[in-house]
Amino acid sequence: MNRRDVIKTTLAASAALALPGLPARIAAQPRAGSARDRVLFDLAKRELDRAGDAIWRRDIVGIADFGVHSAQRRFYFVNLDREEVSPFHVSHGTGSDPEHDGWLNHYSNTEGSNATSRGAYVTWEWYQGRYGTSVRLGGLDQTNDAALRRYIVMHRADYAEPAHIDRWGRLGRSNGCFALGEEQFRIALLHLSGGRLLFADSLGLQEDGAMLSREAQLAALTPDNPTAMQRYNPGTF
């Protein structure tokens, strides 16, 4: 068979496979996970693009959503390679929540404010500090570029344990650091340190992918099945 015959045979076979009624190509399947997970995937990719070369490990991104109450799991490990999201608890700073009601009220990048700062961070090396093993953070935005001078880090703390919520209806407060419970911090050491991205903002992200204000979240609560947040925050229902 000569070259011309081979080409004709190949084209004929291709035409036979293109059966009437079938699309030219199969549509892409939707990604796994909830609507909230898909918002987090997109946000993680956006912030990685914005951070550029400052981030050298791009498989997992940490996203802290300080737009929801501290009784909620609001610290997300977003695994882009596996398209998986794992939610954990995280504390915010005393300066951001002087009423100690579990809601972050404002951010600050000022030394001595003991407040949480919003923006993108790069996770650096481990070190031994006041709370044992901790992870240094470098602020990448004007809203958090004092992180190193302020000793804003990731560390473990008893007041960030889920048991603290069971007793008080909210987490305790840090000095502006990202404080997690023992087991959750161990996972952070393994999967979020060493050149990865940590992003913090007030999103108010819900399971259905909506982003709600504090007022809208409180309005959605019902007195028939009070949460820990409601039990320890009179007047919210």
PDB file of C-alpha atoms in Angstrom:
ATOM      1  CA  MET A   1       0.000   0.000   0.000  1.00  0.00           C
ATOM      2  CA  ASN A   2       1.441   3.362  -0.983  1.00  0.00           C
ATOM      3  CA  ARG A   3       1.433   6.535   1.117  1.00  0.00           C
ATOM      4  CA  ARG A   4      -1.681   7.970  -0.606  1.00  0.00           C
ATOM      5  CA  ASP A   5      -3.680   4.809   0.161  1.00  0.00           C
ATOM      6  CA  VAL A   6      -2.600   4.886   3.823  1.00  0.00           C
ATOM      7  CA  ILE A   7      -3.853   8.471   4.179  1.00  0.00           C
ATOM      8  CA  LYS A   8      -7.193   7.625   2.514  1.00  0.00           C
ATOM      9  CA  THR A   9      -7.672   4.620   4.810  1.00  0.00           C
ATOM     10  CA  THR A  10      -6.921   6.682   7.925  1.00  0.00           C
ATOM     11  CA  LEU A  11      -9.361   9.430   6.913  1.00  0.00           C
ATOM     12  CA  ALA A  12     -12.082   6.883   6.194  1.00  0.00           C
ATOM     13  CA  ALA A  13     -11.606   5.267   9.587  1.00  0.00           C
ATOM     14  CA  SER A  14     -11.793   8.657  11.338  1.00  0.00           C
ATOM     15  CA  ALA A  15     -15.012   9.513   9.485  1.00  0.00           C
ATOM     16  CA  ALA A  16     -16.563   6.198  10.505  1.00  0.00           C
ATOM     17  CA  LEU A  17     -15.869   6.953  14.203  1.00  0.00           C
ATOM     18  CA  ALA A  18     -17.589  10.356  13.970  1.00  0.00           C
ATOM     19  CA  LEU A  19     -21.070   8.905  14.361  1.00  0.00           C
ATOM     20  CA  PRO A  20     -24.063  11.189  13.776  1.00  0.00           C
ATOM     21  CA  GLY A  21     -25.493  12.733  16.926  1.00  0.00           C
ATOM     22  CA  LEU A  22     -22.257  12.557  18.959  1.00  0.00           C
ATOM     23  CA  PRO A  23     -20.369  15.741  19.927  1.00  0.00           C
ATOM     24  CA  ALA A  24     -17.007  16.372  18.338  1.00  0.00           C
ATOM     25  CA  ARG A  25     -15.420  16.129  21.800  1.00  0.00           C
ATOM     26  CA  ILE A  26     -16.579  15.096  25.245  1.00  0.00           C
ATOM     27  CA  ALA A  27     -17.389  18.027  27.524  1.00  0.00           C
ATOM     28  CA  ALA A  28     -15.193  18.436  30.593  1.00  0.00           C
ATOM     29  CA  GLN A  29     -16.651  16.971  33.777  1.00  0.00           C
ATOM     30  CA  PRO A  30     -17.307  19.323  36.729  1.00  0.00           C
ATOM     31  CA  ARG A  31     -14.655  19.327  39.422  1.00  0.00           C
ATOM     32  CA  ALA A  32     -15.138  17.328  42.591  1.00  0.00           C
ATOM     33  CA  GLY A  33     -16.146  18.952  45.857  1.00  0.00           C
ATOM     34  CA  SER A  34     -18.795  21.346  47.061  1.00  0.00           C
ATOM     35  CA  ALA A  35     -19.591  24.755  45.619  1.00  0.00           C
ATOM     36  CA  ARG A  36     -17.480  26.223  48.423  1.00  0.00           C
ATOM     37  CA  ASP A  37     -14.553  23.997  47.455  1.00  0.00           C
ATOM     38  CA  ARG A  38     -14.703  25.222  43.877  1.00  0.00           C
ATOM     39  CA  VAL A  39     -14.630  28.848  45.036  1.00  0.00           C
ATOM     40  CA  LEU A  40     -11.574  28.002  47.130  1.00  0.00           C
ATOM     41  CA  PHE A  41      -9.825  26.326  44.171  1.00  0.00           C
ATOM     42  CA  ASP A  42     -10.323  29.451  42.073  1.00  0.00           C
ATOM     43  CA  LEU A  43      -9.237  31.761  44.892  1.00  0.00           C
ATOM     44  CA  ALA A  44      -6.094  29.698  45.535  1.00  0.00           C
ATOM     45  CA  LYS A  45      -5.118  29.846  41.857  1.00  0.00           C
ATOM     46  CA  ARG A  46      -5.783  33.577  41.689  1.00  0.00           C
ATOM     47  CA  GLU A  47      -3.608  34.285  44.723  1.00  0.00           C
ATOM     48  CA  LEU A  48      -0.825  32.023  43.467  1.00  0.00           C
ATOM     49  CA  ASP A  49      -0.784  33.975  40.205  1.00  0.00           C
ATOM     50  CA  ARG A  50      -0.729  37.252  42.108  1.00  0.00           C
ATOM     51  CA  ALA A  51       2.119  36.133  44.380  1.00  0.00           C
ATOM     52  CA  GLY A  52       4.202  34.893  41.446  1.00  0.00           C
ATOM     53  CA  ASP A  53       7.759  33.778  42.161  1.00  0.00           C
ATOM     54  CA  ALA A  54       7.458  34.557  45.884  1.00  0.00           C
ATOM     55  CA  ILE A  55       5.823  31.130  46.222  1.00  0.00           C
ATOM     56  CA  TRP A  56       7.991  28.160  45.199  1.00  0.00           C
ATOM     57  CA  ARG A  57       5.729  25.278  46.273  1.00  0.00           C
ATOM     58  CA  ARG A  58       2.362  25.555  44.574  1.00  0.00           C
ATOM     59  CA  ASP A  59       0.594  22.279  45.340  1.00  0.00           C
ATOM     60  CA  ILE A  60      -1.222  23.276  48.547  1.00  0.00           C
ATOM     61  CA  VAL A  61      -2.560  26.680  49.594  1.00  0.00           C
ATOM     62  CA  GLY A  62      -3.853  27.691  53.026  1.00  0.00           C
ATOM     63  CA  ILE A  63      -6.856  30.042  53.072  1.00  0.00           C
ATOM     64  CA  ALA A  64      -8.076  31.588  56.340  1.00  0.00           C
ATOM     65  CA  ASP A  65     -11.608  32.966  56.135  1.00  0.00           C
ATOM     66  CA  PHE A  66     -11.944  35.423  59.012  1.00  0.00           C
ATOM     67  CA  GLY A  67     -15.370  36.463  57.768  1.00  0.00           C
ATOM     68  CA  VAL A  68     -16.994  33.652  59.767  1.00  0.00           C
ATOM     69  CA  HIS A  69     -17.135  33.016  63.529  1.00  0.00           C
ATOM     70  CA  SER A  70     -14.185  31.340  65.232  1.00  0.00           C
ATOM     71  CA  ALA A  71     -16.384  28.393  66.216  1.00  0.00           C
ATOM     72  CA  GLN A  72     -16.493  27.445  62.537  1.00  0.00           C
ATOM     73  CA  ARG A  73     -13.849  25.514  60.620  1.00  0.00           C
ATOM     74  CA  ARG A  74     -12.527  28.431  58.609  1.00  0.00           C
ATOM     75  CA  PHE A  75      -8.918  27.522  57.771  1.00  0.00           C
ATOM     76  CA  TYR A  76      -8.823  25.565  54.518  1.00  0.00           C
ATOM     77  CA  PHE A  77      -5.997  23.423  53.185  1.00  0.00           C
ATOM     78  CA  VAL A  78      -6.625  23.581  49.444  1.00  0.00           C
ATOM     79  CA  ASN A  79      -4.811  20.755  47.635  1.00  0.00           C
ATOM     80  CA  LEU A  80      -4.778  21.810  43.995  1.00  0.00           C
ATOM     81  CA  ASP A  81      -3.035  18.668  42.764  1.00  0.00           C
ATOM     82  CA  ARG A  82      -5.697  16.363  44.221  1.00  0.00           C
ATOM     83  CA  GLU A  83      -8.570  18.871  44.106  1.00  0.00           C
ATOM     84  CA  GLU A  84      -9.313  18.317  47.794  1.00  0.00           C
ATOM     85  CA  VAL A  85     -10.171  20.758  50.588  1.00  0.00           C
ATOM     86  CA  SER A  86      -9.673  20.066  54.311  1.00  0.00           C
ATOM     87  CA  PRO A  87     -11.195  22.548  56.823  1.00  0.00           C
ATOM     88  CA  PHE A  88      -9.712  23.294  60.264  1.00  0.00           C
ATOM     89  CA  HIS A  89     -10.091  25.793  63.094  1.00  0.00           C
ATOM     90  CA  VAL A  90      -7.853  28.847  63.431  1.00  0.00           C
ATOM     91  CA  SER A  91      -7.686  31.699  65.940  1.00  0.00           C
ATOM     92  CA  HIS A  92      -7.511  35.412  65.225  1.00  0.00           C
ATOM     93  CA  GLY A  93      -5.813  38.179  67.205  1.00  0.00           C
ATOM     94  CA  THR A  94      -7.004  39.883  70.405  1.00  0.00           C
ATOM     95  CA  GLY A  95      -6.613  43.279  68.760  1.00  0.00           C
ATOM     96  CA  SER A  96      -9.026  42.209  66.041  1.00  0.00           C
ATOM     97  CA  ASP A  97     -11.652  41.032  68.532  1.00  0.00           C
ATOM     98  CA  PRO A  98     -11.484  43.153  71.714  1.00  0.00           C
ATOM     99  CA  GLU A  99     -15.035  42.086  72.666  1.00  0.00           C
ATOM    100  CA  HIS A 100     -13.927  38.437  72.545  1.00  0.00           C
ATOM    101  CA  ASP A 101     -17.186  37.396  70.898  1.00  0.00           C
ATOM    102  CA  GLY A 102     -15.548  35.184  68.279  1.00  0.00           C
ATOM    103  CA  TRP A 103     -15.869  37.641  65.393  1.00  0.00           C
ATOM    104  CA  LEU A 104     -12.926  39.418  63.767  1.00  0.00           C
ATOM    105  CA  ASN A 105     -13.844  43.108  63.663  1.00  0.00           C
ATOM    106  CA  HIS A 106     -10.818  44.711  62.033  1.00  0.00           C
ATOM    107  CA  TYR A 107      -7.301  44.060  60.739  1.00  0.00           C
ATOM    108  CA  SER A 108      -4.050  45.826  61.497  1.00  0.00           C
ATOM    109  CA  ASN A 109      -0.458  45.676  60.274  1.00  0.00           C
ATOM    110  CA  THR A 110       0.819  47.817  63.149  1.00  0.00           C
ATOM    111  CA  GLU A 111       3.394  46.533  65.619  1.00  0.00           C
ATOM    112  CA  GLY A 112       1.894  46.121  69.085  1.00  0.00           C
ATOM    113  CA  SER A 113      -1.692  45.934  67.815  1.00  0.00           C
ATOM    114  CA  ASN A 114      -1.990  42.173  68.508  1.00  0.00           C
ATOM    115  CA  ALA A 115      -4.355  42.131  65.532  1.00  0.00           C
ATOM    116  CA  THR A 116      -4.633  39.808  62.563  1.00  0.00           C
ATOM    117  CA  SER A 117      -3.400  41.101  59.188  1.00  0.00           C
ATOM    118  CA  ARG A 118      -5.113  40.319  55.904  1.00  0.00           C
ATOM    119  CA  GLY A 119      -3.301  39.443  52.698  1.00  0.00           C
ATOM    120  CA  ALA A 120      -0.946  36.845  51.229  1.00  0.00           C
ATOM    121  CA  TYR A 121       1.913  35.247  53.172  1.00  0.00           C
ATOM    122  CA  VAL A 122       4.706  32.886  52.235  1.00  0.00           C
ATOM    123  CA  THR A 123       5.422  30.139  54.778  1.00  0.00           C
ATOM    124  CA  TRP A 124       9.068  29.895  55.716  1.00  0.00           C
ATOM    125  CA  GLU A 125      11.103  27.602  57.970  1.00  0.00           C
ATOM    126  CA  TRP A 126      10.278  25.963  61.296  1.00  0.00           C
ATOM    127  CA  TYR A 127      11.807  27.250  64.523  1.00  0.00           C
ATOM    128  CA  GLN A 128      11.427  26.719  68.267  1.00  0.00           C
ATOM    129  CA  GLY A 129       9.576  29.554  69.957  1.00  0.00           C
ATOM    130  CA  ARG A 130       7.274  30.346  72.860  1.00  0.00           C
ATOM    131  CA  TYR A 131       4.695  27.844  71.618  1.00  0.00           C
ATOM    132  CA  GLY A 132       7.198  25.185  70.619  1.00  0.00           C
ATOM    133  CA  THR A 133       7.678  24.453  66.943  1.00  0.00           C
ATOM    134  CA  SER A 134       6.333  27.359  64.867  1.00  0.00           C
ATOM    135  CA  VAL A 135       6.416  28.443  61.228  1.00  0.00           C
ATOM    136  CA  ARG A 136       7.706  31.871  60.232  1.00  0.00           C
ATOM    137  CA  LEU A 137       5.600  33.875  57.786  1.00  0.00           C
ATOM    138  CA  GLY A 138       6.557  36.583  55.314  1.00  0.00           C
ATOM    139  CA  GLY A 139       3.902  39.148  54.419  1.00  0.00           C
ATOM    140  CA  LEU A 140       3.626  39.794  50.669  1.00  0.00           C
ATOM    141  CA  ASP A 141       1.160  42.708  50.723  1.00  0.00           C
ATOM    142  CA  GLN A 142       1.188  46.229  52.132  1.00  0.00           C
ATOM    143  CA  THR A 143      -1.496  45.067  54.542  1.00  0.00           C
ATOM    144  CA  ASN A 144       0.780  42.455  56.166  1.00  0.00           C
ATOM    145  CA  ASP A 145       4.377  43.299  55.245  1.00  0.00           C
ATOM    146  CA  ALA A 146       5.247  43.839  58.939  1.00  0.00           C
ATOM    147  CA  ALA A 147       4.564  40.167  59.714  1.00  0.00           C
ATOM    148  CA  LEU A 148       8.210  39.274  60.304  1.00  0.00           C
ATOM    149  CA  ARG A 149       8.838  42.292  62.577  1.00  0.00           C
ATOM    150  CA  ARG A 150       5.611  41.551  64.460  1.00  0.00           C
ATOM    151  CA  TYR A 151       6.532  37.861  64.890  1.00  0.00           C
ATOM    152  CA  ILE A 152       3.329  36.780  63.130  1.00  0.00           C
ATOM    153  CA  VAL A 153       3.693  33.010  62.732  1.00  0.00           C
ATOM    154  CA  MET A 154       1.757  29.749  62.635  1.00  0.00           C
ATOM    155  CA  HIS A 155       1.844  27.871  65.951  1.00  0.00           C
ATOM    156  CA  ARG A 156      -0.149  25.485  68.114  1.00  0.00           C
ATOM    157  CA  ALA A 157      -2.152  26.635  71.145  1.00  0.00           C
ATOM    158  CA  ASP A 158      -4.499  25.063  73.672  1.00  0.00           C
ATOM    159  CA  TYR A 159      -7.023  27.847  73.096  1.00  0.00           C
ATOM    160  CA  ALA A 160      -7.272  26.799  69.439  1.00  0.00           C
ATOM    161  CA  GLU A 161      -8.338  23.243  70.241  1.00  0.00           C
ATOM    162  CA  PRO A 162     -11.890  22.174  69.267  1.00  0.00           C
ATOM    163  CA  ALA A 163     -12.475  21.394  72.986  1.00  0.00           C
ATOM    164  CA  HIS A 164     -12.205  25.134  73.681  1.00  0.00           C
ATOM    165  CA  ILE A 165     -15.230  25.678  71.452  1.00  0.00           C
ATOM    166  CA  ASP A 166     -17.182  22.966  73.283  1.00  0.00           C
ATOM    167  CA  ARG A 167     -16.635  24.854  76.545  1.00  0.00           C
ATOM    168  CA  TRP A 168     -16.768  28.501  75.482  1.00  0.00           C
ATOM    169  CA  GLY A 169     -18.500  28.549  72.108  1.00  0.00           C
ATOM    170  CA  ARG A 170     -15.505  30.166  70.429  1.00  0.00           C
ATOM    171  CA  LEU A 171     -11.735  29.845  70.159  1.00  0.00           C
ATOM    172  CA  GLY A 172      -9.333  31.835  72.262  1.00  0.00           C
ATOM    173  CA  ARG A 173      -7.376  34.691  70.704  1.00  0.00           C
ATOM    174  CA  SER A 174      -3.743  34.979  69.611  1.00  0.00           C
ATOM    175  CA  ASN A 175      -1.459  38.007  69.392  1.00  0.00           C
ATOM    176  CA  GLY A 176      -2.198  38.153  65.685  1.00  0.00           C
ATOM    177  CA  CYS A 177      -0.742  34.743  64.827  1.00  0.00           C
ATOM    178  CA  PHE A 178      -2.448  31.855  63.051  1.00  0.00           C
ATOM    179  CA  ALA A 179      -2.957  29.524  66.038  1.00  0.00           C
ATOM    180  CA  LEU A 180      -4.212  25.967  65.519  1.00  0.00           C
ATOM    181  CA  GLY A 181      -4.870  22.941  67.702  1.00  0.00           C
ATOM    182  CA  GLU A 182      -2.176  20.308  68.234  1.00  0.00           C
ATOM    183  CA  GLU A 183      -3.295  17.807  65.601  1.00  0.00           C
ATOM    184  CA  GLN A 184      -4.230  20.466  63.078  1.00  0.00           C
ATOM    185  CA  PHE A 185      -0.895  22.231  63.494  1.00  0.00           C
ATOM    186  CA  ARG A 186       0.961  18.946  62.979  1.00  0.00           C
ATOM    187  CA  ILE A 187      -0.787  18.643  59.606  1.00  0.00           C
ATOM    188  CA  ALA A 188       0.136  22.249  58.809  1.00  0.00           C
ATOM    189  CA  LEU A 189       3.806  21.528  59.516  1.00  0.00           C
ATOM    190  CA  LEU A 190       3.754  18.610  57.097  1.00  0.00           C
ATOM    191  CA  HIS A 191       1.696  20.145  54.304  1.00  0.00           C
ATOM    192  CA  LEU A 192       1.746  23.954  54.469  1.00  0.00           C
ATOM    193  CA  SER A 193       5.254  25.041  55.454  1.00  0.00           C
ATOM    194  CA  GLY A 194       8.346  25.572  53.329  1.00  0.00           C
ATOM    195  CA  GLY A 195       7.500  28.069  50.605  1.00  0.00           C
ATOM    196  CA  ARG A 196       3.741  27.680  50.252  1.00  0.00           C
ATOM    197  CA  LEU A 197       1.030  30.326  50.165  1.00  0.00           C
ATOM    198  CA  LEU A 198      -1.174  31.329  53.085  1.00  0.00           C
ATOM    199  CA  PHE A 199      -3.945  33.826  52.323  1.00  0.00           C
ATOM    200  CA  ALA A 200      -6.162  35.576  54.866  1.00  0.00           C
ATOM    201  CA  ASP A 201      -9.278  37.665  54.258  1.00  0.00           C
ATOM    202  CA  SER A 202     -12.897  38.065  55.370  1.00  0.00           C
ATOM    203  CA  LEU A 203     -14.844  36.009  52.855  1.00  0.00           C
ATOM    204  CA  GLY A 204     -17.860  34.770  54.824  1.00  0.00           C
ATOM    205  CA  LEU A 205     -17.820  31.718  52.587  1.00  0.00           C
ATOM    206  CA  GLN A 206     -20.728  29.270  52.939  1.00  0.00           C
ATOM    207  CA  GLU A 207     -21.130  25.637  51.880  1.00  0.00           C
ATOM    208  CA  ASP A 208     -23.180  26.679  48.838  1.00  0.00           C
ATOM    209  CA  GLY A 209     -20.390  28.984  47.647  1.00  0.00           C
ATOM    210  CA  ALA A 210     -22.132  32.197  48.712  1.00  0.00           C
ATOM    211  CA  MET A 211     -20.179  34.897  50.553  1.00  0.00           C
ATOM    212  CA  LEU A 212     -22.260  36.392  53.351  1.00  0.00           C
ATOM    213  CA  SER A 213     -21.736  39.313  55.704  1.00  0.00           C
ATOM    214  CA  ARG A 214     -21.810  38.757  59.451  1.00  0.00           C
ATOM    215  CA  GLU A 215     -25.320  40.198  59.569  1.00  0.00           C
ATOM    216  CA  ALA A 216     -26.544  37.803  56.874  1.00  0.00           C
ATOM    217  CA  GLN A 217     -24.959  34.843  58.667  1.00  0.00           C
ATOM    218  CA  LEU A 218     -26.585  35.776  61.978  1.00  0.00           C
ATOM    219  CA  ALA A 219     -29.941  36.267  60.276  1.00  0.00           C
ATOM    220  CA  ALA A 220     -29.738  32.722  58.909  1.00  0.00           C
ATOM    221  CA  LEU A 221     -29.382  31.168  62.377  1.00  0.00           C
ATOM    222  CA  THR A 222     -32.451  29.506  63.892  1.00  0.00           C
ATOM    223  CA  PRO A 223     -33.398  29.253  67.605  1.00  0.00           C
ATOM    224  CA  ASP A 224     -34.659  25.662  67.204  1.00  0.00           C
ATOM    225  CA  ASN A 225     -31.168  24.209  66.818  1.00  0.00           C
ATOM    226  CA  PRO A 226     -28.706  26.642  68.411  1.00  0.00           C
ATOM    227  CA  THR A 227     -25.055  26.307  67.563  1.00  0.00           C
ATOM    228  CA  ALA A 228     -22.204  26.764  70.017  1.00  0.00           C
ATOM    229  CA  MET A 229     -21.854  30.283  68.652  1.00  0.00           C
ATOM    230  CA  GLN A 230     -25.489  31.076  69.548  1.00  0.00           C
ATOM    231  CA  ARG A 231     -25.364  29.525  73.013  1.00  0.00           C
ATOM    232  CA  TYR A 232     -22.436  31.695  74.053  1.00  0.00           C
ATOM    233  CA  ASN A 233     -23.384  34.879  72.203  1.00  0.00           C
ATOM    234  CA  PRO A 234     -26.676  36.149  73.654  1.00  0.00           C
ATOM    235  CA  GLY A 235     -28.812  38.183  71.320  1.00  0.00           C
ATOM    236  CA  THR A 236     -27.866  36.348  68.126  1.00  0.00           C
ATOM    237  CA  PHE A 237     -31.189  34.518  67.992  1.00  0.00           C
TER     238      PHE A 237
END
